[in-house]
mmCIF file of C-alpha atoms in Angstrom:
data_model
loop_
_atom_site.group_PDB
_atom_site.id
_atom_site.type_symbol
_atom_site.label_atom_id
_atom_site.label_comp_id
_atom_site.label_asym_id
_atom_site.label_seq_id
_atom_site.Cartn_x
_atom_site.Cartn_y
_atom_site.Cartn_z
ATOM 1 C CA MET F 1 0.106 0.158 -0.002
ATOM 2 C CA PHE F 2 3.168 2.888 0.980
ATOM 3 C CA GLN F 3 5.582 1.474 -2.050
ATOM 4 C CA ILE F 4 2.849 3.686 -4.053
ATOM 5 C CA PHE F 5 3.532 6.839 -3.014
ATOM 6 C CA PRO F 6 7.568 6.773 -4.211
ATOM 7 C CA SER F 7 6.279 7.187 -7.474
ATOM 8 C CA LEU F 8 3.272 9.428 -6.924
ATOM 9 C CA VAL F 9 6.940 11.812 -5.508
ATOM 10 C CA ARG F 10 7.664 11.442 -9.442
ATOM 11 C CA LEU F 11 5.438 11.650 -11.254
ATOM 12 C CA SER F 12 3.883 14.681 -8.657
ATOM 13 C CA ALA F 13 7.858 15.774 -10.114
ATOM 14 C CA SER F 14 7.257 15.124 -13.565
ATOM 15 C CA ILE F 15 3.921 17.528 -14.191
ATOM 16 C CA ARG F 16 5.502 20.510 -12.428
ATOM 17 C CA PRO F 17 8.991 20.787 -13.741
ATOM 18 C CA CYS F 18 9.941 24.246 -12.737
ATOM 19 C CA LEU F 19 13.220 25.286 -12.117
ATOM 20 C CA TYR F 20 14.008 26.321 -8.870
ATOM 21 C CA ARG F 21 16.704 28.170 -7.812
ATOM 22 C CA SER F 22 17.296 30.979 -5.278
ATOM 23 C CA GLY F 23 13.937 30.479 -3.300
ATOM 24 C CA ARG F 24 11.668 30.881 -5.751
ATOM 25 C CA TYR F 25 10.943 29.129 -9.258
ATOM 26 C CA ASN F 26 12.752 30.886 -12.636
ATOM 27 C CA VAL F 27 8.700 31.620 -14.332
ATOM 28 C CA PRO F 28 9.015 34.740 -17.068
ATOM 29 C CA GLN F 29 6.839 37.740 -15.129
ATOM 30 C CA PHE F 30 2.917 38.666 -17.087
ATOM 31 C CA ALA F 31 3.946 41.342 -18.582
ATOM 32 C CA THR F 32 1.106 43.911 -17.079
ATOM 33 C CA VAL F 33 -0.668 47.113 -18.345
ATOM 34 C CA ALA F 34 1.618 49.231 -16.607
ATOM 35 C CA SER F 35 4.769 47.141 -18.094
ATOM 36 C CA TYR F 36 3.609 47.763 -22.023
ATOM 37 C CA GLU F 37 2.872 51.440 -20.817
ATOM 38 C CA SER F 38 6.339 52.372 -19.233
ATOM 39 C CA THR F 39 8.568 49.779 -21.888
ATOM 40 C CA GLY F 40 5.818 48.723 -24.093
ATOM 41 C CA HIS F 41 6.668 45.192 -25.795
ATOM 42 C CA ALA F 42 7.885 43.615 -28.974
ATOM 43 C CA GLY F 43 6.496 47.174 -30.757
ATOM 44 C CA SER F 44 3.258 46.668 -29.442
ATOM 45 C CA VAL F 45 1.814 49.188 -27.069
ATOM 46 C CA SER F 46 -0.923 47.911 -25.319
ATOM 47 C CA PRO F 47 -0.954 44.012 -24.322
ATOM 48 C CA VAL F 48 -3.761 41.472 -26.106
ATOM 49 C CA ALA F 49 -6.840 40.144 -24.860
ATOM 50 C CA VAL F 50 -8.798 37.694 -26.470
ATOM 51 C CA VAL F 51 -12.035 36.021 -26.439
ATOM 52 C CA THR F 52 -14.413 33.994 -27.402
ATOM 53 C CA GLY F 53 -17.861 34.462 -27.820
ATOM 54 C CA ALA F 54 -18.088 37.917 -27.597
ATOM 55 C CA SER F 55 -21.061 38.348 -29.325
ATOM 56 C CA ARG F 56 -23.546 39.098 -26.577
ATOM 57 C CA GLY F 57 -23.860 37.788 -23.107
ATOM 58 C CA ILE F 58 -20.072 37.779 -20.344
ATOM 59 C CA GLY F 59 -18.046 38.129 -23.192
ATOM 60 C CA ARG F 60 -18.977 41.209 -24.499
ATOM 61 C CA ALA F 61 -18.757 42.504 -20.953
ATOM 62 C CA ILE F 62 -16.099 41.003 -20.501
ATOM 63 C CA ALA F 63 -14.594 42.364 -24.194
ATOM 64 C CA LEU F 64 -15.442 45.862 -23.023
ATOM 65 C CA GLN F 65 -14.374 45.419 -19.612
ATOM 66 C CA LEU F 66 -10.359 44.629 -21.034
ATOM 67 C CA ALA F 67 -9.968 46.933 -23.054
ATOM 68 C CA ARG F 68 -11.214 49.628 -20.345
ATOM 69 C CA ASP F 69 -8.904 48.286 -18.827
ATOM 70 C CA GLY F 70 -5.978 48.410 -20.927
ATOM 71 C CA TYR F 71 -6.039 45.629 -23.807
ATOM 72 C CA ASP F 72 -6.274 45.745 -27.909
ATOM 73 C CA VAL F 73 -9.121 42.735 -28.331
ATOM 74 C CA ALA F 74 -9.634 39.511 -30.686
ATOM 75 C CA LEU F 75 -12.687 39.886 -30.733
ATOM 76 C CA ASN F 76 -14.491 35.894 -31.976
ATOM 77 C CA ASP F 77 -17.993 34.170 -32.159
ATOM 78 C CA LEU F 78 -19.147 32.332 -34.863
ATOM 79 C CA PRO F 79 -19.752 33.854 -38.137
ATOM 80 C CA SER F 80 -23.416 34.799 -37.656
ATOM 81 C CA ASN F 81 -23.284 36.750 -35.119
ATOM 82 C CA LYS F 82 -20.459 39.062 -37.148
ATOM 83 C CA ILE F 83 -22.231 42.000 -36.704
ATOM 84 C CA GLN F 84 -22.583 42.671 -33.708
ATOM 85 C CA LEU F 85 -18.548 41.750 -33.444
ATOM 86 C CA GLU F 86 -18.213 44.382 -35.772
ATOM 87 C CA GLY F 87 -21.183 47.117 -33.511
ATOM 88 C CA LEU F 88 -18.585 45.997 -30.419
ATOM 89 C CA SER F 89 -14.879 46.316 -31.808
ATOM 90 C CA SER F 90 -16.348 50.828 -32.881
ATOM 91 C CA GLU F 91 -17.610 50.287 -29.403
ATOM 92 C CA ILE F 92 -14.829 49.219 -28.203
ATOM 93 C CA ASN F 93 -12.937 51.824 -30.440
ATOM 94 C CA GLU F 94 -14.877 54.800 -28.846
ATOM 95 C CA GLN F 95 -14.682 54.167 -25.363
ATOM 96 C CA THR F 96 -11.435 53.696 -25.463
ATOM 97 C CA GLY F 97 -9.593 53.725 -28.083
ATOM 98 C CA GLN F 98 -7.311 51.002 -27.886
ATOM 99 C CA ARG F 99 -7.568 48.353 -30.961
ATOM 100 C CA THR F 100 -9.735 45.807 -31.889
ATOM 101 C CA LEU F 101 -9.359 42.824 -33.713
ATOM 102 C CA VAL F 102 -12.502 41.006 -35.872
ATOM 103 C CA LEU F 103 -12.461 37.279 -36.011
ATOM 104 C CA PRO F 104 -15.172 35.149 -36.743
ATOM 105 C CA GLY F 105 -14.986 31.451 -36.159
ATOM 106 C CA ASP F 106 -15.782 28.400 -34.114
ATOM 107 C CA VAL F 107 -13.838 27.622 -31.695
ATOM 108 C CA SER F 108 -14.388 23.363 -32.463
ATOM 109 C CA VAL F 109 -12.914 23.216 -35.396
ATOM 110 C CA GLU F 110 -9.034 23.353 -34.910
ATOM 111 C CA ASP F 111 -8.190 25.478 -37.976
ATOM 112 C CA ASP F 112 -10.801 28.148 -36.810
ATOM 113 C CA VAL F 113 -8.613 28.788 -33.385
ATOM 114 C CA LYS F 114 -5.533 28.154 -35.297
ATOM 115 C CA GLY F 115 -5.761 30.630 -37.028
ATOM 116 C CA LEU F 116 -7.734 32.732 -34.514
ATOM 117 C CA VAL F 117 -3.936 33.208 -32.445
ATOM 118 C CA GLU F 118 -1.769 33.496 -35.776
ATOM 119 C CA ALA F 119 -3.969 36.332 -36.763
ATOM 120 C CA SER F 120 -3.943 38.822 -33.410
ATOM 121 C CA THR F 121 -0.596 37.868 -33.670
ATOM 122 C CA LYS F 122 0.402 39.037 -36.509
ATOM 123 C CA ASP F 123 -2.247 42.029 -36.314
ATOM 124 C CA LEU F 124 -2.066 42.997 -32.583
ATOM 125 C CA GLY F 125 1.316 42.567 -31.793
ATOM 126 C CA GLY F 126 0.697 38.216 -29.995
ATOM 127 C CA VAL F 127 -2.078 37.403 -26.514
ATOM 128 C CA ASP F 128 -1.228 38.173 -23.587
ATOM 129 C CA VAL F 129 -4.983 36.873 -22.548
ATOM 130 C CA MET F 130 -7.353 34.198 -23.126
ATOM 131 C CA ILE F 131 -10.620 33.915 -22.789
ATOM 132 C CA ALA F 132 -12.510 30.661 -23.468
ATOM 133 C CA ASN F 133 -16.393 32.116 -22.789
ATOM 134 C CA ALA F 134 -17.040 29.902 -25.861
ATOM 135 C CA GLY F 135 -20.248 28.066 -25.114
ATOM 136 C CA VAL F 136 -23.821 25.710 -25.555
ATOM 137 C CA ALA F 137 -26.236 24.852 -23.012
ATOM 138 C CA LEU F 138 -27.791 22.511 -23.275
ATOM 139 C CA LEU F 139 -30.941 21.281 -20.527
ATOM 140 C CA GLU F 140 -32.675 18.733 -21.513
ATOM 141 C CA PRO F 141 -34.017 15.295 -19.864
ATOM 142 C CA LEU F 142 -32.324 12.224 -20.728
ATOM 143 C CA LEU F 143 -34.257 9.737 -22.139
ATOM 144 C CA GLU F 144 -34.861 12.758 -24.550
ATOM 145 C CA SER F 145 -31.568 13.790 -25.915
ATOM 146 C CA ASN F 146 -30.387 12.513 -28.866
ATOM 147 C CA ILE F 147 -26.619 11.865 -29.287
ATOM 148 C CA ASP F 148 -26.249 14.876 -32.044
ATOM 149 C CA ASN F 149 -27.035 16.953 -29.177
ATOM 150 C CA TRP F 150 -24.374 16.216 -27.045
ATOM 151 C CA ASP F 151 -21.814 16.512 -29.517
ATOM 152 C CA ARG F 152 -22.498 19.319 -30.256
ATOM 153 C CA VAL F 153 -22.390 20.187 -26.479
ATOM 154 C CA VAL F 154 -18.822 18.795 -25.762
ATOM 155 C CA ALA F 155 -17.650 20.174 -29.253
ATOM 156 C CA VAL F 156 -17.584 23.275 -27.776
ATOM 157 C CA ASN F 157 -17.576 23.230 -24.367
ATOM 158 C CA LEU F 158 -14.707 21.222 -24.407
ATOM 159 C CA ARG F 159 -13.188 20.586 -27.357
ATOM 160 C CA GLY F 160 -13.517 24.080 -27.869
ATOM 161 C CA VAL F 161 -11.330 25.496 -24.330
ATOM 162 C CA PHE F 162 -9.345 22.154 -24.954
ATOM 163 C CA LEU F 163 -7.798 24.260 -28.339
ATOM 164 C CA CYS F 164 -8.044 27.384 -26.722
ATOM 165 C CA TYR F 165 -5.647 26.421 -24.000
ATOM 166 C CA LYS F 166 -3.482 24.702 -26.369
ATOM 167 C CA TYR F 167 -2.863 27.468 -28.884
ATOM 168 C CA ALA F 168 -2.788 30.087 -26.857
ATOM 169 C CA ALA F 169 -0.225 28.390 -24.550
ATOM 170 C CA GLN F 170 1.551 27.666 -27.108
ATOM 171 C CA GLN F 171 1.935 31.607 -28.357
ATOM 172 C CA MET F 172 2.344 32.470 -24.576
ATOM 173 C CA VAL F 173 5.266 30.383 -24.050
ATOM 174 C CA LYS F 174 6.724 31.059 -27.872
ATOM 175 C CA GLN F 175 6.139 35.277 -26.026
ATOM 176 C CA GLY F 176 8.117 34.467 -22.645
ATOM 177 C CA ARG F 177 6.286 37.141 -20.668
ATOM 178 C CA GLY F 178 3.563 34.943 -19.425
ATOM 179 C CA GLY F 179 0.149 35.160 -20.029
ATOM 180 C CA ARG F 180 -3.124 34.984 -18.671
ATOM 181 C CA ILE F 181 -5.231 32.202 -20.550
ATOM 182 C CA ILE F 182 -9.381 32.113 -18.517
ATOM 183 C CA GLY F 183 -12.897 29.176 -19.413
ATOM 184 C CA ARG F 184 -15.607 29.222 -18.557
ATOM 185 C CA PRO F 185 -17.492 25.943 -17.588
ATOM 186 C CA PHE F 186 -20.732 25.347 -19.016
ATOM 187 C CA CYS F 187 -23.688 23.397 -17.889
ATOM 188 C CA GLY F 188 -24.574 21.637 -20.734
ATOM 189 C CA ALA F 189 -24.621 17.763 -21.758
ATOM 190 C CA TYR F 190 -25.411 16.637 -17.740
ATOM 191 C CA SER F 191 -22.280 18.489 -16.524
ATOM 192 C CA ALA F 192 -19.939 16.605 -18.353
ATOM 193 C CA THR F 193 -17.986 19.201 -20.328
ATOM 194 C CA LYS F 194 -18.339 21.356 -16.140
ATOM 195 C CA PHE F 195 -16.524 19.480 -14.217
ATOM 196 C CA ALA F 196 -14.266 18.184 -17.864
ATOM 197 C CA VAL F 197 -13.027 22.515 -17.852
ATOM 198 C CA ARG F 198 -12.798 21.815 -14.356
ATOM 199 C CA SER F 199 -9.957 19.243 -14.230
ATOM 200 C CA LEU F 200 -8.487 20.817 -17.745
ATOM 201 C CA THR F 201 -8.105 23.715 -15.637
ATOM 202 C CA GLN F 202 -5.998 22.362 -13.359
ATOM 203 C CA THR F 203 -3.471 20.096 -15.237
ATOM 204 C CA THR F 204 -2.833 23.019 -17.399
ATOM 205 C CA ALA F 205 -2.339 25.492 -15.259
ATOM 206 C CA GLN F 206 0.586 22.238 -12.966
ATOM 207 C CA GLU F 207 2.042 22.469 -17.055
ATOM 208 C CA LEU F 208 2.338 26.195 -17.777
ATOM 209 C CA ALA F 209 3.213 27.564 -14.258
ATOM 210 C CA GLN F 210 6.970 27.809 -15.036
ATOM 211 C CA HIS F 211 6.429 29.267 -17.778
ATOM 212 C CA GLY F 212 4.275 32.037 -16.101
ATOM 213 C CA ILE F 213 1.077 31.332 -17.359
ATOM 214 C CA THR F 214 -1.832 31.271 -15.104
ATOM 215 C CA VAL F 215 -5.152 29.410 -15.654
ATOM 216 C CA ASN F 216 -8.923 30.063 -13.664
ATOM 217 C CA ALA F 217 -11.484 29.068 -15.125
ATOM 218 C CA TYR F 218 -15.275 31.085 -13.633
ATOM 219 C CA ALA F 219 -18.463 29.304 -13.446
ATOM 220 C CA PRO F 220 -21.293 31.686 -13.260
ATOM 221 C CA GLY F 221 -24.877 31.113 -11.995
ATOM 222 C CA PRO F 222 -28.264 32.582 -13.247
ATOM 223 C CA ILE F 223 -26.462 35.832 -14.466
ATOM 224 C CA GLU F 224 -28.668 38.006 -17.058
ATOM 225 C CA THR F 225 -28.270 38.218 -19.978
ATOM 226 C CA ASP F 226 -29.026 40.117 -23.516
ATOM 227 C CA MET F 227 -29.296 36.205 -24.835
ATOM 228 C CA ILE F 228 -32.446 36.774 -22.820
ATOM 229 C CA SER F 229 -36.197 37.232 -25.213
ATOM 230 C CA GLY F 230 -38.912 37.115 -23.722
ATOM 231 C CA ILE F 231 -38.602 35.273 -19.506
ATOM 232 C CA PRO F 232 -37.012 37.452 -17.870
ATOM 233 C CA MET F 233 -33.631 36.835 -15.584
ATOM 234 C CA ILE F 234 -33.707 33.019 -17.638
ATOM 235 C CA PRO F 235 -29.456 32.640 -18.086
ATOM 236 C CA ASP F 236 -29.595 31.700 -21.366
ATOM 237 C CA GLU F 237 -31.284 31.153 -24.766
ATOM 238 C CA ALA F 238 -31.453 27.562 -24.244
ATOM 239 C CA ILE F 239 -32.984 27.457 -21.321
ATOM 240 C CA ARG F 240 -35.891 29.829 -22.211
ATOM 241 C CA HIS F 241 -36.058 27.116 -25.183
ATOM 242 C CA THR F 242 -37.183 24.143 -22.721
ATOM 243 C CA ILE F 243 -38.909 26.120 -20.128
ATOM 244 C CA GLU F 244 -41.671 27.444 -23.019
ATOM 245 C CA ARG F 245 -42.235 23.907 -23.203
ATOM 246 C CA LEU F 246 -43.628 23.339 -19.203
ATOM 247 C CA SER F 247 -47.088 24.489 -17.581
ATOM 248 C CA ASP F 248 -47.123 26.974 -15.933
ATOM 249 C CA SER F 249 -46.711 24.773 -12.741
ATOM 250 C CA GLU F 250 -43.892 22.876 -13.393
ATOM 251 C CA TYR F 251 -42.497 27.401 -15.329
ATOM 252 C CA THR F 252 -43.107 28.594 -12.286
ATOM 253 C CA ILE F 253 -41.340 25.691 -10.029
ATOM 254 C CA ARG F 254 -38.268 25.639 -13.360
ATOM 255 C CA LEU F 255 -37.595 29.761 -12.949
ATOM 256 C CA GLN F 256 -37.925 29.303 -9.540
ATOM 257 C CA ASN F 257 -34.619 27.136 -8.894
ATOM 258 C CA LEU F 258 -32.078 28.640 -11.554
ATOM 259 C CA THR F 259 -32.828 32.440 -10.648
ATOM 260 C CA LYS F 260 -33.301 31.765 -6.303
ATOM 261 C CA THR F 261 -29.270 33.311 -4.725
ATOM 262 C CA ASP F 262 -29.405 34.040 -1.432
ATOM 263 C CA LEU F 263 -28.137 38.458 -1.866
ATOM 264 C CA GLY F 264 -31.600 38.330 -3.843
ATOM 265 C CA TYR F 265 -30.695 38.785 -7.055
ATOM 266 C CA VAL F 266 -29.311 37.891 -10.656
ATOM 267 C CA GLY F 267 -26.171 38.780 -11.618
ATOM 268 C CA SER F 268 -25.311 41.444 -14.351
ATOM 269 C CA PRO F 269 -22.230 40.583 -16.881
ATOM 270 C CA GLN F 270 -20.216 42.480 -15.775
ATOM 271 C CA ASP F 271 -20.419 41.300 -12.265
ATOM 272 C CA VAL F 272 -18.422 38.201 -14.472
ATOM 273 C CA ALA F 273 -16.487 40.888 -15.791
ATOM 274 C CA GLY F 274 -15.467 41.944 -13.126
ATOM 275 C CA LEU F 275 -13.613 39.057 -11.511
ATOM 276 C CA VAL F 276 -11.777 38.273 -15.060
ATOM 277 C CA SER F 277 -10.762 41.923 -14.202
ATOM 278 C CA PHE F 278 -8.968 40.764 -11.300
ATOM 279 C CA LEU F 279 -7.960 36.856 -12.801
ATOM 280 C CA VAL F 280 -5.930 39.006 -15.724
ATOM 281 C CA SER F 281 -4.330 41.171 -13.348
ATOM 282 C CA ASP F 282 -0.704 41.328 -12.000
ATOM 283 C CA LYS F 283 -3.028 41.127 -8.307
ATOM 284 C CA GLY F 284 -4.344 37.740 -9.776
ATOM 285 C CA ARG F 285 -1.030 36.878 -9.878
ATOM 286 C CA PHE F 286 -0.781 34.385 -7.357
ATOM 287 C CA ILE F 287 -4.204 32.466 -7.927
ATOM 288 C CA THR F 288 -3.778 29.455 -10.522
ATOM 289 C CA GLY F 289 -6.275 26.228 -11.571
ATOM 290 C CA GLN F 290 -8.566 27.161 -9.884
ATOM 291 C CA ALA F 291 -12.198 26.994 -10.596
ATOM 292 C CA ILE F 292 -13.679 30.469 -9.103
ATOM 293 C CA THR F 293 -18.075 30.410 -8.604
ATOM 294 C CA ILE F 294 -19.732 33.271 -9.129
ATOM 295 C CA ASP F 295 -23.122 32.709 -8.810
ATOM 296 C CA GLY F 296 -24.620 35.127 -6.073
ATOM 297 C CA GLY F 297 -24.911 32.680 -3.301
ATOM 298 C CA MET F 298 -26.257 29.173 -4.772
ATOM 299 C CA ILE F 299 -24.021 26.655 -4.673
ATOM 300 C CA TYR F 300 -21.028 27.057 -1.676
ATOM 301 C CA GLN F 301 -17.984 24.853 -1.213
#
């Protein structure tokens, strides 16, 4: 029984291949907005953030907040949302003066994600922050589900996050100035992708720590977003379509369960954006491998 400990120690060491020197890990320091303003990096005047699922809701709020924080922002969403991305781009330019880049694509397609990172690097000067926010939620009973829906949810919510983590990390390691990667666990496919993203975030954080890259995730509860149509306080369009099929009594119960928080109100996209702003700042430099719940007191852990 005790003989497994040496192998566990060796395994732990193998997944944390950090150099230890003079009492500290010898890792690159993350290039903050302030450091860009004072010295510049690779000819760029601002660090660069990539935000997927940026056309509306939480992704849109995060893109706006990071631009206000001093980031140039690459904006990604599905090609069908290109008009919304262009509107957000103009808003950021007018409000903050930061540069933007509109890059439509599907995060579940490897070439699209690879192209997203490459274009951000070429046109904006690099990738310092990756916000893997894009995702879909599908709530349906197990007995009524089908494999096509399952595959789509897993493709976007898990493979999409994996691809964003991978290609952003490759670029950040190449740049040698650290970075911030943040994902979003979605409650689709019976929460399977939610917990998979949490695990992916932890293991990626261990692997990238030696490069000065932190990896975290935010797990929002009920958030009012512009995806809502006709039903107040429902956090996702897929949830709205699900509960519209319920009877009046079932609808009332489901609505209360989805939006009940101990604080007595649901959150806003700006609440989540504030958390992300903190995590990518120098103040969040000692936080990595965490999936932080922001839900007004629905879950205590």
